[in-house]
Amino acid sequence: MQHTAPITFENTYTSLPDRFYARIAPTPVTAPRLIALNGALAAELGLDADWLASPDGLDMLSGRKLPHGTDPIATAYAGHQFGNFVPQLGDGRAVLLGEVIGRHGQRRDLQLKGAGPTPFSRRGDGRAALGPVLREYIVSEAMAALGIPTTRALAAVLSGERVQRETLLPGAVLTRVASSHIRIGTFQYFAARGDGDAVMRLADHVITRHYPDVATAPQPYLALLEQVIARQAALVARWLNVGFIHGVMNTDNMSICGETIDYGPCAFMDAYDPAMVFSSIDQSGRYAFANQPRIALWNLTRLAECLLPLLAETEEQAIAAAQSALGRFAAAFDVAFHDGMRAKLGLTSAQDADPALFGALLTAMAEARADFTLSFRALCDAVTGEADQLRMLFADPSLIDAWRVQWRERLDQDPGSPEARRATMRAANPAFIPRNHRIEAVIQAAVRHDDFAPFAELTQVLARPFDDQPDHAAYQLPPQPDERVLQTFCGT
């Protein structure tokens, strides 16, 4: 059912052939109830927050009734999941309502996650449990506040129904906003079928929507590959700069436009450990923290394989071009990661020895199992000589004392006062991250007691990650031993 609403949807993806998607309406829920509405994001998208919070708006956000002109679809894609290729995945529990053009002219997708079964559901129920919806809302909005490219959460709605997972759980629907939902796996879907026409049409669509500058390049498809590689290198570097672990970097979870997408078993580290894994399904540590750059390159290599027929006249030339483009990933990642580390350590210039300095700090943190976020935040004060808080994070303070001598020598080679340096460092080192135990506490309060006050407070705190918030200082603290969350789970 459709109704009139103060919102105009477009859907450029449906200009592609119908083998790219399935037209499917959301399955109506029984008794939707609004959990959260992201008013600031609504304003950015040019949407009326008051209408979204109204009964008619709630109907749309839950999938009960859609505005006139909506052309909802589920998109087709494939993917390598933990290294194993699955030729057909697709939106199994998500329905793309369409695109809106925001106040600044940016086109964004609006998608309902948990909207019911689709032709790609593979025997799934197409619904979402409340816990994963809250996790994605919290973490994606925290990432946005940290300045990391990401999908966003516009709203979370209780469905009024129960979903069967290990137990019966409250159901919910998330309204996700993305620059688009095209993935590396979307290209793989058609390449695996030998559908070269579809690969070219998809590439043309991606260039038009996300990379218009490459359209006039001498080799636009090669330029597209190079741009995607550059964006992914920068994105994963940003993840490592804040201690983020995606948890499930399958090719179907890698956005072609360089946004973080699909917050399933994701987590932020507490104690620094480059081998850290939280995902319950990552038994081999494939997607461990320090492996993420390597996996990103592996995924991008799969994209390059899909694009080979478009890159050059002969296969030999195409392979050489792809290898050359992929060969620049490591340098692009290093530049982005090291620039991020310089900002975190208050350095304003680049020197060849800087990576060794960064590595020495991370080695000391790993040996001491020092808290990643608190250590970098404490460095902001240590730059002015106030190092007591930093030293307390290391069971053996001599580990950090020895490194501080090197750091001080390096800082002396950069201009600037300690106070000014401290201010810039505080803008690069968050005080607040969505810690696993805090997210779990929010989920338990909501699932067990229908209490969303902890969720509202946590999202409010995380919206200002770089600010001191004395009234919420407890949110900075790592978990006590009995609060540690050692495993995170997918929402399916």
PDB file of C-alpha atoms in Angstrom, residues 3-258:
ATOM      1  CA  HIS A   3       0.325   6.928   0.559  1.00  0.00           C
ATOM      2  CA  THR A   4       1.148  10.560  -0.045  1.00  0.00           C
ATOM      3  CA  ALA A   5       4.213  11.838   1.787  1.00  0.00           C
ATOM      4  CA  PRO A   6       6.502  14.911   1.754  1.00  0.00           C
ATOM      5  CA  ILE A   7       9.348  12.873   0.291  1.00  0.00           C
ATOM      6  CA  THR A   8      10.374  12.325  -3.324  1.00  0.00           C
ATOM      7  CA  PHE A   9      12.166   9.115  -4.184  1.00  0.00           C
ATOM      8  CA  GLU A  10      14.142   8.408  -7.320  1.00  0.00           C
ATOM      9  CA  ASN A  11      15.720   5.090  -8.206  1.00  0.00           C
ATOM     10  CA  THR A  12      18.459   5.268 -10.810  1.00  0.00           C
ATOM     11  CA  TYR A  13      19.366   1.627 -10.162  1.00  0.00           C
ATOM     12  CA  THR A  14      16.117   0.480 -11.753  1.00  0.00           C
ATOM     13  CA  SER A  15      17.294   2.016 -15.028  1.00  0.00           C
ATOM     14  CA  LEU A  16      19.564  -1.022 -15.207  1.00  0.00           C
ATOM     15  CA  PRO A  17      18.165  -4.301 -16.611  1.00  0.00           C
ATOM     16  CA  ASP A  18      15.861  -6.279 -14.359  1.00  0.00           C
ATOM     17  CA  ARG A  19      18.461  -9.004 -13.798  1.00  0.00           C
ATOM     18  CA  PHE A  20      20.213  -6.555 -11.458  1.00  0.00           C
ATOM     19  CA  TYR A  21      17.414  -6.681  -8.880  1.00  0.00           C
ATOM     20  CA  ALA A  22      14.021  -8.014  -7.916  1.00  0.00           C
ATOM     21  CA  ARG A  23      11.071  -5.719  -7.406  1.00  0.00           C
ATOM     22  CA  ILE A  24       9.733  -6.556  -3.967  1.00  0.00           C
ATOM     23  CA  ALA A  25       7.739  -4.632  -1.382  1.00  0.00           C
ATOM     24  CA  PRO A  26       8.528  -4.857   2.322  1.00  0.00           C
ATOM     25  CA  THR A  27       6.446  -7.337   4.297  1.00  0.00           C
ATOM     26  CA  PRO A  28       4.192  -5.277   6.609  1.00  0.00           C
ATOM     27  CA  VAL A  29       4.887  -5.563  10.324  1.00  0.00           C
ATOM     28  CA  THR A  30       2.130  -5.785  12.916  1.00  0.00           C
ATOM     29  CA  ALA A  31       2.722  -3.014  15.449  1.00  0.00           C
ATOM     30  CA  PRO A  32       5.640  -0.677  14.694  1.00  0.00           C
ATOM     31  CA  ARG A  33       7.023   1.540  17.422  1.00  0.00           C
ATOM     32  CA  LEU A  34       9.711   4.172  16.921  1.00  0.00           C
ATOM     33  CA  ILE A  35      12.908   3.584  18.898  1.00  0.00           C
ATOM     34  CA  ALA A  36      15.050   6.367  17.483  1.00  0.00           C
ATOM     35  CA  LEU A  37      14.959   8.942  14.719  1.00  0.00           C
ATOM     36  CA  ASN A  38      18.150  10.656  13.611  1.00  0.00           C
ATOM     37  CA  GLY A  39      16.914  14.217  13.299  1.00  0.00           C
ATOM     38  CA  ALA A  40      20.265  15.668  12.262  1.00  0.00           C
ATOM     39  CA  LEU A  41      20.615  13.155   9.434  1.00  0.00           C
ATOM     40  CA  ALA A  42      17.014  13.736   8.369  1.00  0.00           C
ATOM     41  CA  ALA A  43      17.764  17.445   8.045  1.00  0.00           C
ATOM     42  CA  GLU A  44      20.910  16.691   6.030  1.00  0.00           C
ATOM     43  CA  LEU A  45      18.804  14.571   3.677  1.00  0.00           C
ATOM     44  CA  GLY A  46      16.196  17.301   3.354  1.00  0.00           C
ATOM     45  CA  LEU A  47      13.551  15.148   5.035  1.00  0.00           C
ATOM     46  CA  ASP A  48      10.878  16.361   7.435  1.00  0.00           C
ATOM     47  CA  ALA A  49      11.731  14.820  10.814  1.00  0.00           C
ATOM     48  CA  ASP A  50       8.299  15.633  12.209  1.00  0.00           C
ATOM     49  CA  TRP A  51       6.648  13.735   9.358  1.00  0.00           C
ATOM     50  CA  LEU A  52       9.032  10.797   9.786  1.00  0.00           C
ATOM     51  CA  ALA A  53       8.012  10.597  13.445  1.00  0.00           C
ATOM     52  CA  SER A  54       4.311  10.747  12.554  1.00  0.00           C
ATOM     53  CA  PRO A  55       2.141   7.636  12.082  1.00  0.00           C
ATOM     54  CA  ASP A  56       2.529   7.905   8.301  1.00  0.00           C
ATOM     55  CA  GLY A  57       6.293   8.285   8.625  1.00  0.00           C
ATOM     56  CA  LEU A  58       6.442   5.332  10.977  1.00  0.00           C
ATOM     57  CA  ASP A  59       4.538   3.284   8.418  1.00  0.00           C
ATOM     58  CA  MET A  60       7.260   4.022   5.865  1.00  0.00           C
ATOM     59  CA  LEU A  61      10.158   3.398   8.262  1.00  0.00           C
ATOM     60  CA  SER A  62       8.675   0.021   9.184  1.00  0.00           C
ATOM     61  CA  GLY A  63       7.658  -0.927   5.650  1.00  0.00           C
ATOM     62  CA  ARG A  64       3.916  -1.026   6.339  1.00  0.00           C
ATOM     63  CA  LYS A  65       3.013   1.598   3.740  1.00  0.00           C
ATOM     64  CA  LEU A  66       5.236   3.265   1.193  1.00  0.00           C
ATOM     65  CA  PRO A  67       5.033   6.757  -0.296  1.00  0.00           C
ATOM     66  CA  HIS A  68       3.626   7.175  -3.799  1.00  0.00           C
ATOM     67  CA  GLY A  69       6.284   6.768  -6.433  1.00  0.00           C
ATOM     68  CA  THR A  70       8.346   4.322  -4.423  1.00  0.00           C
ATOM     69  CA  ASP A  71       9.820   1.516  -6.520  1.00  0.00           C
ATOM     70  CA  PRO A  72      11.252  -0.869  -3.890  1.00  0.00           C
ATOM     71  CA  ILE A  73      13.824  -3.461  -4.905  1.00  0.00           C
ATOM     72  CA  ALA A  74      16.193  -6.071  -3.518  1.00  0.00           C
ATOM     73  CA  THR A  75      19.552  -6.064  -5.294  1.00  0.00           C
ATOM     74  CA  ALA A  76      21.452  -9.070  -6.584  1.00  0.00           C
ATOM     75  CA  TYR A  77      25.074  -9.761  -5.683  1.00  0.00           C
ATOM     76  CA  ALA A  78      27.494 -12.591  -5.022  1.00  0.00           C
ATOM     77  CA  GLY A  79      30.549 -12.713  -2.791  1.00  0.00           C
ATOM     78  CA  HIS A  80      33.528 -14.450  -1.296  1.00  0.00           C
ATOM     79  CA  GLN A  81      32.571 -15.316   2.271  1.00  0.00           C
ATOM     80  CA  PHE A  82      35.664 -16.189   4.319  1.00  0.00           C
ATOM     81  CA  GLY A  83      37.437 -16.943   1.055  1.00  0.00           C
ATOM     82  CA  ASN A  84      34.727 -19.209  -0.372  1.00  0.00           C
ATOM     83  CA  PHE A  85      32.787 -17.963  -3.383  1.00  0.00           C
ATOM     84  CA  VAL A  86      28.985 -17.962  -3.213  1.00  0.00           C
ATOM     85  CA  PRO A  87      27.568 -17.167  -6.666  1.00  0.00           C
ATOM     86  CA  GLN A  88      24.238 -15.798  -5.430  1.00  0.00           C
ATOM     87  CA  LEU A  89      23.655 -13.821  -2.256  1.00  0.00           C
ATOM     88  CA  GLY A  90      21.690 -10.585  -2.674  1.00  0.00           C
ATOM     89  CA  ASP A  91      19.537  -8.550  -0.318  1.00  0.00           C
ATOM     90  CA  GLY A  92      17.982 -11.318   1.743  1.00  0.00           C
ATOM     91  CA  ARG A  93      16.401  -9.087   4.373  1.00  0.00           C
ATOM     92  CA  ALA A  94      16.731  -5.589   2.980  1.00  0.00           C
ATOM     93  CA  VAL A  95      14.583  -3.565   0.603  1.00  0.00           C
ATOM     94  CA  LEU A  96      15.892  -0.466  -1.143  1.00  0.00           C
ATOM     95  CA  LEU A  97      13.129   2.147  -1.120  1.00  0.00           C
ATOM     96  CA  GLY A  98      14.953   4.491  -3.471  1.00  0.00           C
ATOM     97  CA  GLU A  99      17.194   7.525  -3.509  1.00  0.00           C
ATOM     98  CA  VAL A 100      16.807  11.005  -2.092  1.00  0.00           C
ATOM     99  CA  ILE A 101      18.838  14.071  -2.935  1.00  0.00           C
ATOM    100  CA  GLY A 102      19.888  15.920   0.196  1.00  0.00           C
ATOM    101  CA  ARG A 103      20.324  19.581   0.940  1.00  0.00           C
ATOM    102  CA  HIS A 104      23.858  19.585  -0.465  1.00  0.00           C
ATOM    103  CA  GLY A 105      22.918  17.799  -3.664  1.00  0.00           C
ATOM    104  CA  GLN A 106      24.245  14.402  -2.630  1.00  0.00           C
ATOM    105  CA  ARG A 107      22.246  11.377  -3.764  1.00  0.00           C
ATOM    106  CA  ARG A 108      21.709   8.774  -1.021  1.00  0.00           C
ATOM    107  CA  ASP A 109      19.992   5.402  -0.839  1.00  0.00           C
ATOM    108  CA  LEU A 110      17.320   4.682   1.773  1.00  0.00           C
ATOM    109  CA  GLN A 111      17.086   1.003   2.610  1.00  0.00           C
ATOM    110  CA  LEU A 112      15.018  -0.915   5.151  1.00  0.00           C
ATOM    111  CA  LYS A 113      16.954  -3.725   6.858  1.00  0.00           C
ATOM    112  CA  GLY A 114      14.730  -6.385   8.371  1.00  0.00           C
ATOM    113  CA  ALA A 115      11.947  -5.654   5.888  1.00  0.00           C
ATOM    114  CA  GLY A 116      10.979  -9.272   5.228  1.00  0.00           C
ATOM    115  CA  PRO A 117      11.906 -12.047   2.800  1.00  0.00           C
ATOM    116  CA  THR A 118      13.029 -11.389  -0.762  1.00  0.00           C
ATOM    117  CA  PRO A 119      13.879 -13.698  -3.671  1.00  0.00           C
ATOM    118  CA  PHE A 120      17.453 -13.679  -2.302  1.00  0.00           C
ATOM    119  CA  SER A 121      16.589 -14.751   1.256  1.00  0.00           C
ATOM    120  CA  ARG A 122      17.855 -18.345   0.879  1.00  0.00           C
ATOM    121  CA  ARG A 123      15.298 -19.737   3.330  1.00  0.00           C
ATOM    122  CA  GLY A 124      15.826 -16.884   5.793  1.00  0.00           C
ATOM    123  CA  ASP A 125      12.944 -15.038   7.418  1.00  0.00           C
ATOM    124  CA  GLY A 126      14.071 -11.650   6.097  1.00  0.00           C
ATOM    125  CA  ARG A 127      13.688 -10.067   9.506  1.00  0.00           C
ATOM    126  CA  ALA A 128      16.166  -8.466  11.889  1.00  0.00           C
ATOM    127  CA  ALA A 129      16.441  -8.884  15.626  1.00  0.00           C
ATOM    128  CA  LEU A 130      16.527  -5.824  17.844  1.00  0.00           C
ATOM    129  CA  GLY A 131      20.109  -6.344  19.059  1.00  0.00           C
ATOM    130  CA  PRO A 132      21.841  -6.172  15.672  1.00  0.00           C
ATOM    131  CA  VAL A 133      19.704  -3.170  14.683  1.00  0.00           C
ATOM    132  CA  LEU A 134      20.809  -1.276  17.775  1.00  0.00           C
ATOM    133  CA  ARG A 135      24.442  -2.320  17.243  1.00  0.00           C
ATOM    134  CA  GLU A 136      24.452  -1.051  13.654  1.00  0.00           C
ATOM    135  CA  TYR A 137      22.734   2.194  14.643  1.00  0.00           C
ATOM    136  CA  ILE A 138      25.226   2.845  17.452  1.00  0.00           C
ATOM    137  CA  VAL A 139      28.408   1.906  15.604  1.00  0.00           C
ATOM    138  CA  SER A 140      27.595   3.444  12.223  1.00  0.00           C
ATOM    139  CA  GLU A 141      26.660   6.752  13.835  1.00  0.00           C
ATOM    140  CA  ALA A 142      29.782   6.623  16.011  1.00  0.00           C
ATOM    141  CA  MET A 143      31.888   6.088  12.893  1.00  0.00           C
ATOM    142  CA  ALA A 144      30.232   9.088  11.243  1.00  0.00           C
ATOM    143  CA  ALA A 145      31.029  11.222  14.284  1.00  0.00           C
ATOM    144  CA  LEU A 146      34.640  10.041  14.080  1.00  0.00           C
ATOM    145  CA  GLY A 147      34.759  11.287  10.489  1.00  0.00           C
ATOM    146  CA  ILE A 148      35.091   7.843   8.898  1.00  0.00           C
ATOM    147  CA  PRO A 149      33.151   7.197   5.666  1.00  0.00           C
ATOM    148  CA  THR A 150      30.192   5.018   6.559  1.00  0.00           C
ATOM    149  CA  THR A 151      26.601   4.131   5.965  1.00  0.00           C
ATOM    150  CA  ARG A 152      24.301   5.947   8.370  1.00  0.00           C
ATOM    151  CA  ALA A 153      21.280   5.109  10.490  1.00  0.00           C
ATOM    152  CA  LEU A 154      18.196   7.257   9.940  1.00  0.00           C
ATOM    153  CA  ALA A 155      15.806   5.358  12.196  1.00  0.00           C
ATOM    154  CA  ALA A 156      15.258   2.225  14.242  1.00  0.00           C
ATOM    155  CA  VAL A 157      11.778   0.803  14.686  1.00  0.00           C
ATOM    156  CA  LEU A 158      10.413  -2.082  16.732  1.00  0.00           C
ATOM    157  CA  SER A 159       8.322  -4.352  14.527  1.00  0.00           C
ATOM    158  CA  GLY A 160       5.958  -5.607  17.219  1.00  0.00           C
ATOM    159  CA  GLU A 161       6.890  -9.154  16.221  1.00  0.00           C
ATOM    160  CA  ARG A 162       9.286 -11.820  17.473  1.00  0.00           C
ATOM    161  CA  VAL A 163      12.030 -13.345  15.354  1.00  0.00           C
ATOM    162  CA  GLN A 164      13.486 -16.785  15.904  1.00  0.00           C
ATOM    163  CA  ARG A 165      17.236 -16.913  16.346  1.00  0.00           C
ATOM    164  CA  GLU A 166      18.782 -18.985  19.149  1.00  0.00           C
ATOM    165  CA  THR A 167      15.731 -17.830  21.095  1.00  0.00           C
ATOM    166  CA  LEU A 168      12.710 -15.682  20.317  1.00  0.00           C
ATOM    167  CA  LEU A 169      13.814 -12.051  20.182  1.00  0.00           C
ATOM    168  CA  PRO A 170      12.099  -8.717  19.555  1.00  0.00           C
ATOM    169  CA  GLY A 171      12.119  -7.797  15.868  1.00  0.00           C
ATOM    170  CA  ALA A 172      13.190  -4.433  14.504  1.00  0.00           C
ATOM    171  CA  VAL A 173      13.771  -2.545  11.265  1.00  0.00           C
ATOM    172  CA  LEU A 174      16.710  -0.238  10.553  1.00  0.00           C
ATOM    173  CA  THR A 175      16.537   2.528   7.961  1.00  0.00           C
ATOM    174  CA  ARG A 176      20.021   2.605   6.503  1.00  0.00           C
ATOM    175  CA  VAL A 177      21.361   5.496   4.436  1.00  0.00           C
ATOM    176  CA  ALA A 178      24.244   4.934   2.008  1.00  0.00           C
ATOM    177  CA  SER A 179      25.839   6.644  -0.945  1.00  0.00           C
ATOM    178  CA  SER A 180      24.836   3.401  -2.629  1.00  0.00           C
ATOM    179  CA  HIS A 181      24.587  -0.294  -1.836  1.00  0.00           C
ATOM    180  CA  ILE A 182      26.721  -1.501  -4.756  1.00  0.00           C
ATOM    181  CA  ARG A 183      29.414  -3.894  -3.582  1.00  0.00           C
ATOM    182  CA  ILE A 184      32.418  -5.710  -4.993  1.00  0.00           C
ATOM    183  CA  GLY A 185      30.115  -8.713  -4.846  1.00  0.00           C
ATOM    184  CA  THR A 186      27.699  -6.982  -7.223  1.00  0.00           C
ATOM    185  CA  PHE A 187      30.353  -7.084  -9.928  1.00  0.00           C
ATOM    186  CA  GLN A 188      31.169 -10.679  -9.027  1.00  0.00           C
ATOM    187  CA  TYR A 189      27.546 -11.721  -9.476  1.00  0.00           C
ATOM    188  CA  PHE A 190      27.628 -10.859 -13.176  1.00  0.00           C
ATOM    189  CA  ALA A 191      31.257 -11.743 -13.866  1.00  0.00           C
ATOM    190  CA  ALA A 192      30.682 -15.264 -12.507  1.00  0.00           C
ATOM    191  CA  ARG A 193      27.822 -15.660 -15.010  1.00  0.00           C
ATOM    192  CA  GLY A 194      29.934 -14.499 -17.915  1.00  0.00           C
ATOM    193  CA  ASP A 195      27.623 -11.508 -18.302  1.00  0.00           C
ATOM    194  CA  GLY A 196      30.115  -8.996 -19.648  1.00  0.00           C
ATOM    195  CA  ASP A 197      27.372  -6.613 -20.747  1.00  0.00           C
ATOM    196  CA  ALA A 198      26.079  -6.380 -17.179  1.00  0.00           C
ATOM    197  CA  VAL A 199      29.587  -5.793 -15.809  1.00  0.00           C
ATOM    198  CA  MET A 200      30.027  -2.906 -18.242  1.00  0.00           C
ATOM    199  CA  ARG A 201      26.587  -1.453 -17.478  1.00  0.00           C
ATOM    200  CA  LEU A 202      27.298  -1.675 -13.752  1.00  0.00           C
ATOM    201  CA  ALA A 203      30.694  -0.026 -14.160  1.00  0.00           C
ATOM    202  CA  ASP A 204      29.118   2.775 -16.205  1.00  0.00           C
ATOM    203  CA  HIS A 205      26.473   3.271 -13.507  1.00  0.00           C
ATOM    204  CA  VAL A 206      29.119   3.415 -10.772  1.00  0.00           C
ATOM    205  CA  ILE A 207      31.173   5.934 -12.746  1.00  0.00           C
ATOM    206  CA  THR A 208      28.144   8.150 -13.306  1.00  0.00           C
ATOM    207  CA  ARG A 209      27.037   8.023  -9.701  1.00  0.00           C
ATOM    208  CA  HIS A 210      30.258   7.860  -7.704  1.00  0.00           C
ATOM    209  CA  TYR A 211      33.261   8.673  -9.883  1.00  0.00           C
ATOM    210  CA  PRO A 212      32.112  11.108 -12.597  1.00  0.00           C
ATOM    211  CA  ASP A 213      35.618  12.565 -12.932  1.00  0.00           C
ATOM    212  CA  VAL A 214      36.952   9.317 -14.432  1.00  0.00           C
ATOM    213  CA  ALA A 215      34.419   9.355 -17.291  1.00  0.00           C
ATOM    214  CA  THR A 216      36.764  11.512 -19.381  1.00  0.00           C
ATOM    215  CA  ALA A 217      39.916   9.556 -18.506  1.00  0.00           C
ATOM    216  CA  PRO A 218      41.745   7.850 -21.409  1.00  0.00           C
ATOM    217  CA  GLN A 219      40.883   4.483 -19.817  1.00  0.00           C
ATOM    218  CA  PRO A 220      37.803   5.148 -17.652  1.00  0.00           C
ATOM    219  CA  TYR A 221      37.394   1.583 -16.354  1.00  0.00           C
ATOM    220  CA  LEU A 222      41.021   1.400 -15.277  1.00  0.00           C
ATOM    221  CA  ALA A 223      40.651   4.833 -13.681  1.00  0.00           C
ATOM    222  CA  LEU A 224      37.566   3.528 -11.871  1.00  0.00           C
ATOM    223  CA  LEU A 225      39.531   0.597 -10.473  1.00  0.00           C
ATOM    224  CA  GLU A 226      42.322   2.927  -9.370  1.00  0.00           C
ATOM    225  CA  GLN A 227      39.862   5.227  -7.583  1.00  0.00           C
ATOM    226  CA  VAL A 228      38.134   2.364  -5.772  1.00  0.00           C
ATOM    227  CA  ILE A 229      41.524   1.046  -4.654  1.00  0.00           C
ATOM    228  CA  ALA A 230      42.508   4.479  -3.355  1.00  0.00           C
ATOM    229  CA  ARG A 231      39.276   4.926  -1.412  1.00  0.00           C
ATOM    230  CA  GLN A 232      39.457   1.479   0.160  1.00  0.00           C
ATOM    231  CA  ALA A 233      43.090   1.991   1.167  1.00  0.00           C
ATOM    232  CA  ALA A 234      42.211   5.262   2.877  1.00  0.00           C
ATOM    233  CA  LEU A 235      39.139   3.750   4.536  1.00  0.00           C
ATOM    234  CA  VAL A 236      40.909   0.758   6.062  1.00  0.00           C
ATOM    235  CA  ALA A 237      43.716   3.022   7.262  1.00  0.00           C
ATOM    236  CA  ARG A 238      41.115   5.069   9.121  1.00  0.00           C
ATOM    237  CA  TRP A 239      39.768   1.884  10.712  1.00  0.00           C
ATOM    238  CA  LEU A 240      43.209   1.011  12.044  1.00  0.00           C
ATOM    239  CA  ASN A 241      43.757   4.535  13.308  1.00  0.00           C
ATOM    240  CA  VAL A 242      40.811   4.137  15.715  1.00  0.00           C
ATOM    241  CA  GLY A 243      41.131   0.437  16.589  1.00  0.00           C
ATOM    242  CA  PHE A 244      38.102  -0.726  14.583  1.00  0.00           C
ATOM    243  CA  ILE A 245      37.626  -4.332  13.501  1.00  0.00           C
ATOM    244  CA  HIS A 246      35.010  -4.849  10.798  1.00  0.00           C
ATOM    245  CA  GLY A 247      34.765  -8.549  11.552  1.00  0.00           C
ATOM    246  CA  VAL A 248      33.352  -9.822   8.268  1.00  0.00           C
ATOM    247  CA  MET A 249      35.234  -8.325   5.317  1.00  0.00           C
ATOM    248  CA  ASN A 250      33.628 -10.557   2.715  1.00  0.00           C
ATOM    249  CA  THR A 251      33.537  -9.126  -0.802  1.00  0.00           C
ATOM    250  CA  ASP A 252      29.779  -8.656  -0.491  1.00  0.00           C
ATOM    251  CA  ASN A 253      30.447  -6.413   2.517  1.00  0.00           C
ATOM    252  CA  MET A 254      32.833  -4.065   0.710  1.00  0.00           C
ATOM    253  CA  SER A 255      31.132  -0.996  -0.735  1.00  0.00           C
ATOM    254  CA  ILE A 256      32.259   0.168  -4.154  1.00  0.00           C
ATOM    255  CA  CYS A 257      32.045   3.810  -3.058  1.00  0.00           C
ATOM    256  CA  GLY A 258      34.447   3.487  -0.113  1.00  0.00           C
TER     257      GLY A 258
END
